[in-house]
mmCIF file of N, CA, C and O in Angstrom:
data_model
loop_
_atom_site.group_PDB
_atom_site.id
_atom_site.type_symbol
_atom_site.label_atom_id
_atom_site.label_comp_id
_atom_site.label_asym_id
_atom_site.label_seq_id
_atom_site.Cartn_x
_atom_site.Cartn_y
_atom_site.Cartn_z
ATOM 1 N N UNK A 1 229.302 125.638 16.679
ATOM 2 C CA UNK A 1 229.001 126.724 15.495
ATOM 3 C C UNK A 1 230.254 125.861 14.364
ATOM 4 O O UNK A 1 231.697 125.915 14.702
ATOM 5 N N UNK A 2 229.923 125.296 13.474
ATOM 6 C CA UNK A 2 230.620 124.669 12.642
ATOM 7 C C UNK A 2 231.789 125.509 11.295
ATOM 8 O O UNK A 2 230.903 126.518 11.062
ATOM 9 N N UNK A 3 232.918 125.474 11.437
ATOM 10 C CA UNK A 3 233.896 126.051 10.602
ATOM 11 C C UNK A 3 233.198 126.165 9.283
ATOM 12 O O UNK A 3 232.709 125.225 8.682
ATOM 13 N N UNK A 4 233.412 127.346 8.549
ATOM 14 C CA UNK A 4 233.023 127.293 6.937
ATOM 15 C C UNK A 4 234.008 126.260 6.015
ATOM 16 O O UNK A 4 235.217 126.023 6.430
ATOM 17 N N UNK A 5 233.434 125.455 5.195
ATOM 18 C CA UNK A 5 233.807 124.132 4.856
ATOM 19 C C UNK A 5 234.870 125.240 3.476
ATOM 20 O O UNK A 5 234.254 125.547 2.584
ATOM 21 N N UNK A 6 236.559 124.553 3.618
ATOM 22 C CA UNK A 6 236.965 125.495 2.417
ATOM 23 C C UNK A 6 236.681 124.631 0.726
ATOM 24 O O UNK A 6 236.152 123.890 0.545
ATOM 25 N N UNK A 7 236.761 126.014 0.227
ATOM 26 C CA UNK A 7 236.209 125.510 -1.056
ATOM 27 C C UNK A 7 237.125 125.734 -2.142
ATOM 28 O O UNK A 7 237.819 126.834 -2.001
ATOM 29 N N UNK A 8 237.253 125.596 -3.460
ATOM 30 C CA UNK A 8 238.018 125.381 -4.882
ATOM 31 C C UNK A 8 237.367 125.644 -5.850
ATOM 32 O O UNK A 8 236.493 124.913 -6.092
ATOM 33 N N UNK A 9 237.619 126.603 -6.280
ATOM 34 C CA UNK A 9 237.503 126.828 -7.958
ATOM 35 C C UNK A 9 238.080 126.840 -8.785
ATOM 36 O O UNK A 9 239.288 127.274 -8.480
ATOM 37 N N UNK A 10 237.850 126.311 -9.979
ATOM 38 C CA UNK A 10 238.935 125.822 -10.963
ATOM 39 C C UNK A 10 238.193 126.798 -11.997
ATOM 40 O O UNK A 10 236.811 127.241 -12.234
ATOM 41 N N UNK A 11 239.181 126.565 -13.121
ATOM 42 C CA UNK A 11 238.848 127.714 -14.501
ATOM 43 C C UNK A 11 237.698 127.169 -15.095
ATOM 44 O O UNK A 11 237.123 127.760 -16.273
ATOM 45 N N UNK A 12 237.506 126.046 -15.146
ATOM 46 C CA UNK A 12 236.237 125.319 -16.088
ATOM 47 C C UNK A 12 235.367 125.467 -15.373
ATOM 48 O O UNK A 12 234.569 125.116 -16.121
ATOM 49 N N UNK A 13 234.664 125.875 -14.026
ATOM 50 C CA UNK A 13 233.777 125.638 -13.166
ATOM 51 C C UNK A 13 233.102 127.016 -14.222
ATOM 52 O O UNK A 13 233.421 127.698 -14.600
ATOM 53 N N UNK A 14 231.382 126.627 -13.570
ATOM 54 C CA UNK A 14 230.984 128.054 -14.148
ATOM 55 C C UNK A 14 229.840 128.226 -13.283
ATOM 56 O O UNK A 14 229.369 127.387 -12.487
ATOM 57 N N UNK A 15 229.861 129.607 -12.499
ATOM 58 C CA UNK A 15 229.366 129.921 -11.358
ATOM 59 C C UNK A 15 227.947 130.322 -11.536
ATOM 60 O O UNK A 15 227.755 131.152 -12.807
ATOM 61 N N UNK A 16 227.187 130.432 -10.748
ATOM 62 C CA UNK A 16 225.804 131.379 -11.024
ATOM 63 C C UNK A 16 225.158 131.709 -9.609
ATOM 64 O O UNK A 16 225.384 131.367 -8.829
ATOM 65 N N UNK A 17 224.482 132.750 -9.565
ATOM 66 C CA UNK A 17 223.674 132.964 -8.862
ATOM 67 C C UNK A 17 222.927 131.621 -8.205
ATOM 68 O O UNK A 17 222.146 130.847 -8.483
ATOM 69 N N UNK A 18 222.941 131.474 -6.797
ATOM 70 C CA UNK A 18 222.370 130.987 -5.649
ATOM 71 C C UNK A 18 220.949 131.179 -6.191
ATOM 72 O O UNK A 18 220.482 131.715 -5.973
ATOM 73 N N UNK A 19 220.373 129.592 -5.906
ATOM 74 C CA UNK A 19 219.046 129.557 -5.710
ATOM 75 C C UNK A 19 218.219 131.545 -4.982
ATOM 76 O O UNK A 19 218.457 130.496 -3.430
ATOM 77 N N UNK A 20 217.520 131.997 -5.398
ATOM 78 C CA UNK A 20 217.061 133.242 -4.085
ATOM 79 C C UNK A 20 218.205 134.130 -3.796
ATOM 80 O O UNK A 20 217.359 135.124 -3.626
ATOM 81 N N UNK A 21 219.559 134.084 -4.698
ATOM 82 C CA UNK A 21 219.696 135.409 -4.714
ATOM 83 C C UNK A 21 219.815 135.899 -6.020
ATOM 84 O O UNK A 21 219.730 135.743 -6.755
ATOM 85 N N UNK A 22 220.144 137.184 -5.159
ATOM 86 C CA UNK A 22 219.501 138.257 -6.396
ATOM 87 C C UNK A 22 221.021 139.854 -6.402
ATOM 88 O O UNK A 22 221.193 139.858 -5.264
ATOM 89 N N UNK A 23 221.104 140.009 -7.232
ATOM 90 C CA UNK A 23 221.957 141.404 -7.820
ATOM 91 C C UNK A 23 221.444 142.295 -7.216
ATOM 92 O O UNK A 23 220.202 142.350 -8.212
ATOM 93 N N UNK A 24 221.874 143.195 -6.444
ATOM 94 C CA UNK A 24 221.100 144.195 -6.456
ATOM 95 C C UNK A 24 221.563 146.118 -5.986
ATOM 96 O O UNK A 24 222.594 145.651 -5.318
ATOM 97 N N UNK A 25 221.289 147.161 -6.608
ATOM 98 C CA UNK A 25 221.766 147.637 -6.389
ATOM 99 C C UNK A 25 220.959 149.075 -4.938
ATOM 100 O O UNK A 25 219.782 149.250 -5.185
ATOM 101 N N UNK A 26 221.799 148.808 -4.002
ATOM 102 C CA UNK A 26 221.089 149.978 -3.202
ATOM 103 C C UNK A 26 221.208 151.890 -3.252
ATOM 104 O O UNK A 26 222.639 151.924 -2.755
ATOM 105 N N UNK A 27 220.635 152.072 -4.424
ATOM 106 C CA UNK A 27 220.090 153.778 -4.323
ATOM 107 C C UNK A 27 220.690 154.591 -3.071
ATOM 108 O O UNK A 27 221.025 155.247 -3.357
ATOM 109 N N UNK A 28 219.868 153.914 -1.915
ATOM 110 C CA UNK A 28 220.112 155.151 -1.118
ATOM 111 C C UNK A 28 221.327 155.312 -0.379
ATOM 112 O O UNK A 28 222.089 155.823 0.181
ATOM 113 N N UNK A 29 221.952 154.145 0.029
ATOM 114 C CA UNK A 29 223.593 153.564 0.376
ATOM 115 C C UNK A 29 224.613 153.697 -0.427
ATOM 116 O O UNK A 29 225.932 153.815 -0.238
ATOM 117 N N UNK A 30 224.291 153.516 -2.431
ATOM 118 C CA UNK A 30 225.078 153.762 -2.818
ATOM 119 C C UNK A 30 226.105 152.707 -3.027
ATOM 120 O O UNK A 30 227.178 153.022 -2.651
ATOM 121 N N UNK A 31 225.595 151.322 -3.171
ATOM 122 C CA UNK A 31 226.367 150.294 -3.297
ATOM 123 C C UNK A 31 225.554 149.142 -3.968
ATOM 124 O O UNK A 31 224.484 149.479 -3.915
ATOM 125 N N UNK A 32 226.274 147.778 -4.308
ATOM 126 C CA UNK A 32 225.604 146.940 -5.090
ATOM 127 C C UNK A 32 225.451 145.901 -3.507
ATOM 128 O O UNK A 32 226.913 145.925 -3.122
ATOM 129 N N UNK A 33 225.216 144.635 -3.714
ATOM 130 C CA UNK A 33 224.840 143.866 -2.698
ATOM 131 C C UNK A 33 224.251 142.734 -3.615
ATOM 132 O O UNK A 33 222.963 142.806 -4.062
ATOM 133 N N UNK A 34 224.429 141.407 -3.019
ATOM 134 C CA UNK A 34 223.760 139.966 -3.383
ATOM 135 C C UNK A 34 222.726 139.832 -2.024
ATOM 136 O O UNK A 34 223.012 139.756 -0.824
ATOM 137 N N UNK A 35 221.346 139.398 -2.831
ATOM 138 C CA UNK A 35 220.580 139.636 -1.843
ATOM 139 C C UNK A 35 220.180 138.100 -1.572
ATOM 140 O O UNK A 35 219.725 137.557 -2.326
ATOM 141 N N UNK A 36 219.710 137.734 -0.519
ATOM 142 C CA UNK A 36 219.220 136.434 -0.140
ATOM 143 C C UNK A 36 218.475 136.040 1.030
ATOM 144 O O UNK A 36 217.985 136.957 1.554
ATOM 145 N N UNK A 37 217.804 134.866 1.113
ATOM 146 C CA UNK A 37 216.715 134.664 1.955
ATOM 147 C C UNK A 37 217.498 135.064 3.698
ATOM 148 O O UNK A 37 218.449 134.639 3.979
ATOM 149 N N UNK A 38 217.000 136.506 4.043
ATOM 150 C CA UNK A 38 217.688 137.018 5.040
ATOM 151 C C UNK A 38 218.969 136.475 5.364
ATOM 152 O O UNK A 38 219.463 136.639 6.144
ATOM 153 N N UNK A 39 219.399 137.487 4.079
ATOM 154 C CA UNK A 39 221.003 138.030 4.299
ATOM 155 C C UNK A 39 221.171 138.640 3.030
ATOM 156 O O UNK A 39 221.155 138.850 2.099
ATOM 157 N N UNK A 40 222.730 139.353 3.723
ATOM 158 C CA UNK A 40 222.940 140.518 2.281
ATOM 159 C C UNK A 40 224.531 140.221 2.689
ATOM 160 O O UNK A 40 224.820 140.525 3.841
ATOM 161 N N UNK A 41 224.951 140.469 1.514
ATOM 162 C CA UNK A 41 226.421 140.585 0.916
ATOM 163 C C UNK A 41 226.647 142.017 0.522
ATOM 164 O O UNK A 41 226.509 141.713 -1.148
ATOM 165 N N UNK A 42 226.975 143.140 0.643
ATOM 166 C CA UNK A 42 227.699 144.263 0.167
ATOM 167 C C UNK A 42 229.347 144.004 -0.277
ATOM 168 O O UNK A 42 230.223 143.549 -0.053
ATOM 169 N N UNK A 43 228.682 144.368 -1.350
ATOM 170 C CA UNK A 43 229.776 144.014 -2.384
ATOM 171 C C UNK A 43 230.960 144.957 -2.793
ATOM 172 O O UNK A 43 230.436 146.222 -2.970
ATOM 173 N N UNK A 44 232.540 145.205 -2.981
ATOM 174 C CA UNK A 44 233.250 146.191 -3.191
ATOM 175 C C UNK A 44 233.085 146.010 -4.584
ATOM 176 O O UNK A 44 233.041 145.375 -5.504
ATOM 177 N N UNK A 45 233.881 147.242 -5.104
ATOM 178 C CA UNK A 45 234.074 146.983 -6.179
ATOM 179 C C UNK A 45 234.341 145.892 -7.059
ATOM 180 O O UNK A 45 234.193 145.772 -8.214
ATOM 181 N N UNK A 46 235.458 145.415 -6.334
ATOM 182 C CA UNK A 46 236.248 144.360 -7.231
ATOM 183 C C UNK A 46 235.376 143.040 -6.994
ATOM 184 O O UNK A 46 235.232 142.297 -8.297
ATOM 185 N N UNK A 47 234.826 142.608 -6.438
ATOM 186 C CA UNK A 47 233.749 141.855 -6.290
ATOM 187 C C UNK A 47 232.521 142.298 -6.569
ATOM 188 O O UNK A 47 232.112 140.774 -7.560
ATOM 189 N N UNK A 48 231.968 142.946 -7.090
ATOM 190 C CA UNK A 48 231.204 143.100 -8.581
ATOM 191 C C UNK A 48 231.596 142.992 -9.716
ATOM 192 O O UNK A 48 230.389 142.803 -10.287
ATOM 193 N N UNK A 49 232.518 143.392 -10.155
ATOM 194 C CA UNK A 49 232.822 142.740 -11.008
ATOM 195 C C UNK A 49 233.203 141.812 -11.609
ATOM 196 O O UNK A 49 232.960 141.238 -12.228
ATOM 197 N N UNK A 50 233.669 140.721 -10.587
ATOM 198 C CA UNK A 50 233.669 139.413 -10.372
ATOM 199 C C UNK A 50 232.497 138.850 -10.753
ATOM 200 O O UNK A 50 232.237 137.818 -11.315
ATOM 201 N N UNK A 51 231.054 139.475 -9.933
ATOM 202 C CA UNK A 51 229.780 138.992 -9.852
ATOM 203 C C UNK A 51 229.833 138.671 -11.164
ATOM 204 O O UNK A 51 229.079 138.109 -12.204
ATOM 205 N N UNK A 52 229.830 140.036 -11.772
ATOM 206 C CA UNK A 52 229.033 140.291 -12.826
ATOM 207 C C UNK A 52 229.816 139.284 -14.461
ATOM 208 O O UNK A 52 229.004 139.150 -15.086
ATOM 209 N N UNK A 53 230.986 139.568 -14.049
ATOM 210 C CA UNK A 53 231.572 138.964 -15.313
ATOM 211 C C UNK A 53 231.578 137.520 -14.892
ATOM 212 O O UNK A 53 231.517 136.353 -16.356
ATOM 213 N N UNK A 54 230.930 136.778 -14.368
ATOM 214 C CA UNK A 54 230.718 135.041 -13.785
ATOM 215 C C UNK A 54 229.757 135.037 -13.955
ATOM 216 O O UNK A 54 229.028 133.836 -14.310
ATOM 217 N N UNK A 55 228.378 136.266 -13.914
ATOM 218 C CA UNK A 55 227.018 135.096 -13.523
ATOM 219 C C UNK A 55 226.395 135.685 -14.828
ATOM 220 O O UNK A 55 225.409 135.678 -15.100
ATOM 221 N N UNK A 56 226.869 137.095 -15.329
ATOM 222 C CA UNK A 56 226.038 137.869 -16.236
ATOM 223 C C UNK A 56 225.909 136.438 -17.584
ATOM 224 O O UNK A 56 224.514 137.066 -18.304
ATOM 225 N N UNK A 57 226.159 135.753 -17.873
ATOM 226 C CA UNK A 57 225.842 134.942 -19.147
ATOM 227 C C UNK A 57 226.572 133.697 -18.421
ATOM 228 O O UNK A 57 227.587 133.995 -17.677
ATOM 229 N N UNK A 58 226.432 132.960 -19.365
ATOM 230 C CA UNK A 58 227.184 131.739 -19.322
ATOM 231 C C UNK A 58 228.664 131.172 -19.416
ATOM 232 O O UNK A 58 228.903 131.162 -20.750
ATOM 233 N N UNK A 59 229.058 131.673 -18.413
ATOM 234 C CA UNK A 59 230.821 131.522 -19.634
ATOM 235 C C UNK A 59 231.819 130.696 -18.029
ATOM 236 O O UNK A 59 231.078 130.872 -16.690
ATOM 237 N N UNK A 60 232.634 130.479 -18.382
ATOM 238 C CA UNK A 60 233.706 129.688 -17.410
ATOM 239 C C UNK A 60 234.151 130.755 -16.810
ATOM 240 O O UNK A 60 234.432 131.644 -17.253
ATOM 241 N N UNK A 61 234.994 130.366 -15.907
ATOM 242 C CA UNK A 61 235.749 130.856 -14.856
ATOM 243 C C UNK A 61 236.865 131.644 -15.782
ATOM 244 O O UNK A 61 237.252 132.634 -15.563
ATOM 245 N N UNK A 62 237.442 130.491 -16.425
ATOM 246 C CA UNK A 62 238.608 130.971 -17.120
ATOM 247 C C UNK A 62 238.589 132.192 -18.145
ATOM 248 O O UNK A 62 238.948 133.306 -18.520
ATOM 249 N N UNK A 63 237.632 132.283 -18.963
ATOM 250 C CA UNK A 63 236.710 133.288 -19.731
ATOM 251 C C UNK A 63 236.152 134.529 -18.919
ATOM 252 O O UNK A 63 236.916 135.393 -19.288
ATOM 253 N N UNK A 64 235.742 134.323 -18.023
ATOM 254 C CA UNK A 64 235.519 135.592 -16.802
ATOM 255 C C UNK A 64 237.253 136.051 -16.611
ATOM 256 O O UNK A 64 237.320 137.373 -16.342
ATOM 257 N N UNK A 65 238.338 135.244 -15.868
ATOM 258 C CA UNK A 65 239.227 135.769 -15.597
ATOM 259 C C UNK A 65 240.165 136.352 -17.032
ATOM 260 O O UNK A 65 240.741 137.655 -17.005
ATOM 261 N N UNK A 66 240.083 135.762 -18.108
ATOM 262 C CA UNK A 66 241.054 136.288 -19.600
ATOM 263 C C UNK A 66 240.364 137.490 -19.779
ATOM 264 O O UNK A 66 240.804 138.840 -20.196
ATOM 265 N N UNK A 67 238.980 137.877 -19.695
ATOM 266 C CA UNK A 67 237.952 139.133 -20.066
ATOM 267 C C UNK A 67 238.779 140.326 -19.185
ATOM 268 O O UNK A 67 238.729 141.270 -19.461
ATOM 269 N N UNK A 68 238.507 139.513 -17.471
ATOM 270 C CA UNK A 68 238.705 140.812 -16.406
ATOM 271 C C UNK A 68 240.205 140.982 -16.478
ATOM 272 O O UNK A 68 240.436 142.638 -16.372
ATOM 273 N N UNK A 69 241.400 140.260 -17.303
ATOM 274 C CA UNK A 69 242.400 140.698 -17.402
ATOM 275 C C UNK A 69 242.336 141.817 -18.188
ATOM 276 O O UNK A 69 243.713 142.331 -18.481
ATOM 277 N N UNK A 70 242.044 141.363 -19.618
ATOM 278 C CA UNK A 70 242.118 142.235 -20.906
ATOM 279 C C UNK A 70 241.562 143.636 -20.234
ATOM 280 O O UNK A 70 241.951 144.638 -20.911
ATOM 281 N N UNK A 71 239.780 143.847 -19.182
ATOM 282 C CA UNK A 71 239.021 145.058 -19.307
ATOM 283 C C UNK A 71 240.192 145.903 -18.639
ATOM 284 O O UNK A 71 240.027 146.712 -18.366
ATOM 285 N N UNK A 72 240.646 145.207 -17.447
ATOM 286 C CA UNK A 72 241.869 146.154 -16.647
ATOM 287 C C UNK A 72 243.114 145.865 -16.733
ATOM 288 O O UNK A 72 244.365 146.963 -16.365
ATOM 289 N N UNK A 73 243.609 145.861 -18.008
ATOM 290 C CA UNK A 73 245.420 145.813 -18.233
ATOM 291 C C UNK A 73 245.797 145.569 -17.253
ATOM 292 O O UNK A 73 247.070 146.263 -16.826
ATOM 293 N N UNK A 74 245.652 143.477 -16.542
ATOM 294 C CA UNK A 74 246.384 143.553 -15.322
ATOM 295 C C UNK A 74 246.862 142.236 -16.140
ATOM 296 O O UNK A 74 246.580 141.599 -16.776
ATOM 297 N N UNK A 75 247.876 141.531 -14.951
ATOM 298 C CA UNK A 75 248.932 140.330 -15.217
ATOM 299 C C UNK A 75 247.616 139.371 -15.157
ATOM 300 O O UNK A 75 246.584 139.370 -13.842
ATOM 301 N N UNK A 76 247.467 138.724 -15.758
ATOM 302 C CA UNK A 76 246.792 137.167 -15.456
ATOM 303 C C UNK A 76 246.883 136.908 -14.547
ATOM 304 O O UNK A 76 245.346 136.020 -13.683
ATOM 305 N N UNK A 77 247.706 136.330 -13.891
ATOM 306 C CA UNK A 77 247.572 135.606 -12.693
ATOM 307 C C UNK A 77 247.483 136.224 -11.136
ATOM 308 O O UNK A 77 246.585 135.628 -10.468
ATOM 309 N N UNK A 78 247.630 137.277 -11.243
ATOM 310 C CA UNK A 78 247.309 138.234 -9.927
ATOM 311 C C UNK A 78 245.133 138.140 -10.565
ATOM 312 O O UNK A 78 244.423 138.275 -9.237
ATOM 313 N N UNK A 79 244.559 138.800 -11.121
ATOM 314 C CA UNK A 79 243.352 138.722 -11.323
ATOM 315 C C UNK A 79 242.751 137.321 -11.076
ATOM 316 O O UNK A 79 242.070 137.141 -10.565
ATOM 317 N N UNK A 80 243.726 136.210 -11.670
ATOM 318 C CA UNK A 80 243.352 134.092 -11.380
ATOM 319 C C UNK A 80 242.688 134.596 -10.092
ATOM 320 O O UNK A 80 241.856 133.743 -9.474
ATOM 321 N N UNK A 81 244.252 134.745 -9.192
ATOM 322 C CA UNK A 81 243.993 134.507 -7.646
ATOM 323 C C UNK A 81 242.604 135.200 -7.134
ATOM 324 O O UNK A 81 242.371 135.191 -6.252
ATOM 325 N N UNK A 82 242.699 136.664 -7.391
ATOM 326 C CA UNK A 82 241.727 137.360 -6.798
ATOM 327 C C UNK A 82 240.623 137.275 -7.285
ATOM 328 O O UNK A 82 239.430 136.693 -6.323
ATOM 329 N N UNK A 83 239.978 136.288 -8.389
ATOM 330 C CA UNK A 83 238.678 135.907 -8.703
ATOM 331 C C UNK A 83 238.009 134.447 -8.302
ATOM 332 O O UNK A 83 237.155 134.689 -7.776
ATOM 333 N N UNK A 84 239.217 134.093 -8.588
ATOM 334 C CA UNK A 84 239.042 132.471 -7.622
ATOM 335 C C UNK A 84 239.012 132.773 -6.185
ATOM 336 O O UNK A 84 238.118 131.518 -5.510
ATOM 337 N N UNK A 85 239.430 133.795 -5.244
ATOM 338 C CA UNK A 85 239.390 134.233 -3.886
ATOM 339 C C UNK A 85 238.161 134.585 -3.266
ATOM 340 O O UNK A 85 237.264 134.041 -2.203
ATOM 341 N N UNK A 86 237.635 135.261 -4.362
ATOM 342 C CA UNK A 86 236.270 136.097 -4.679
ATOM 343 C C UNK A 86 235.287 134.717 -4.404
ATOM 344 O O UNK A 86 234.211 134.870 -3.584
ATOM 345 N N UNK A 87 235.034 134.263 -5.641
ATOM 346 C CA UNK A 87 234.205 133.297 -6.154
ATOM 347 C C UNK A 87 234.313 132.397 -5.012
ATOM 348 O O UNK A 87 233.128 131.432 -4.434
ATOM 349 N N UNK A 88 235.193 131.593 -4.015
ATOM 350 C CA UNK A 88 235.531 130.333 -3.226
ATOM 351 C C UNK A 88 234.552 131.163 -1.674
ATOM 352 O O UNK A 88 233.497 130.285 -1.283
ATOM 353 N N UNK A 89 234.961 132.284 -1.397
ATOM 354 C CA UNK A 89 234.559 132.666 -0.284
ATOM 355 C C UNK A 89 232.873 132.988 -0.360
ATOM 356 O O UNK A 89 231.830 132.881 0.431
ATOM 357 N N UNK A 90 232.490 133.659 -1.910
ATOM 358 C CA UNK A 90 231.225 133.603 -1.860
ATOM 359 C C UNK A 90 229.733 132.087 -2.238
ATOM 360 O O UNK A 90 228.933 132.189 -1.610
ATOM 361 N N UNK A 91 230.706 131.054 -3.091
ATOM 362 C CA UNK A 91 230.141 129.657 -2.695
ATOM 363 C C UNK A 91 230.471 129.379 -1.561
ATOM 364 O O UNK A 91 229.214 128.758 -0.748
ATOM 365 N N UNK A 92 231.015 129.827 -0.502
ATOM 366 C CA UNK A 92 230.721 128.848 0.911
ATOM 367 C C UNK A 92 229.738 129.933 1.766
ATOM 368 O O UNK A 92 229.447 129.433 2.906
ATOM 369 N N UNK A 93 230.035 131.427 1.192
ATOM 370 C CA UNK A 93 228.659 131.945 1.975
ATOM 371 C C UNK A 93 227.661 131.432 1.554
ATOM 372 O O UNK A 93 226.472 131.927 1.893
ATOM 373 N N UNK A 94 227.384 130.854 0.848
ATOM 374 C CA UNK A 94 225.826 130.442 -0.323
ATOM 375 C C UNK A 94 225.705 131.499 -1.385
ATOM 376 O O UNK A 94 224.221 130.972 -1.408
ATOM 377 N N UNK A 95 226.290 132.494 -2.154
ATOM 378 C CA UNK A 95 225.530 133.086 -2.336
ATOM 379 C C UNK A 95 225.569 133.111 -3.694
ATOM 380 O O UNK A 95 224.891 133.133 -4.967
ATOM 381 N N UNK A 96 226.342 132.015 -4.241
ATOM 382 C CA UNK A 96 226.900 131.578 -5.262
ATOM 383 C C UNK A 96 227.208 129.743 -5.813
ATOM 384 O O UNK A 96 227.182 129.777 -4.157
ATOM 385 N N UNK A 97 226.888 129.528 -6.333
ATOM 386 C CA UNK A 97 226.740 127.969 -6.365
ATOM 387 C C UNK A 97 227.519 127.766 -7.824
ATOM 388 O O UNK A 97 227.635 128.835 -8.930
ATOM 389 N N UNK A 98 227.946 127.086 -8.398
ATOM 390 C CA UNK A 98 228.266 126.061 -9.530
ATOM 391 C C UNK A 98 227.491 125.201 -9.991
ATOM 392 O O UNK A 98 226.545 124.547 -9.638
#
């Protein structure tokens, strides 16, 4: 099996759901998930906020980071690191694309 490719996400990037991937709420299990062809990724609260901020409308990663930092009144540098890490992981797994 091949190791996952390392992905780098820049602040000028724009991300979106990969083809065939949908954001859905599982009301029975009370969680949000990304559904793709023959795969599921259950989202924690942070990942859900990142997905919503970056894919809900056409924005750059920078704009999403700024909005999340303001929304949560948190240091921008910390939010930026978290957002870029979450996005890179989801891109590497094929749930998001640039």
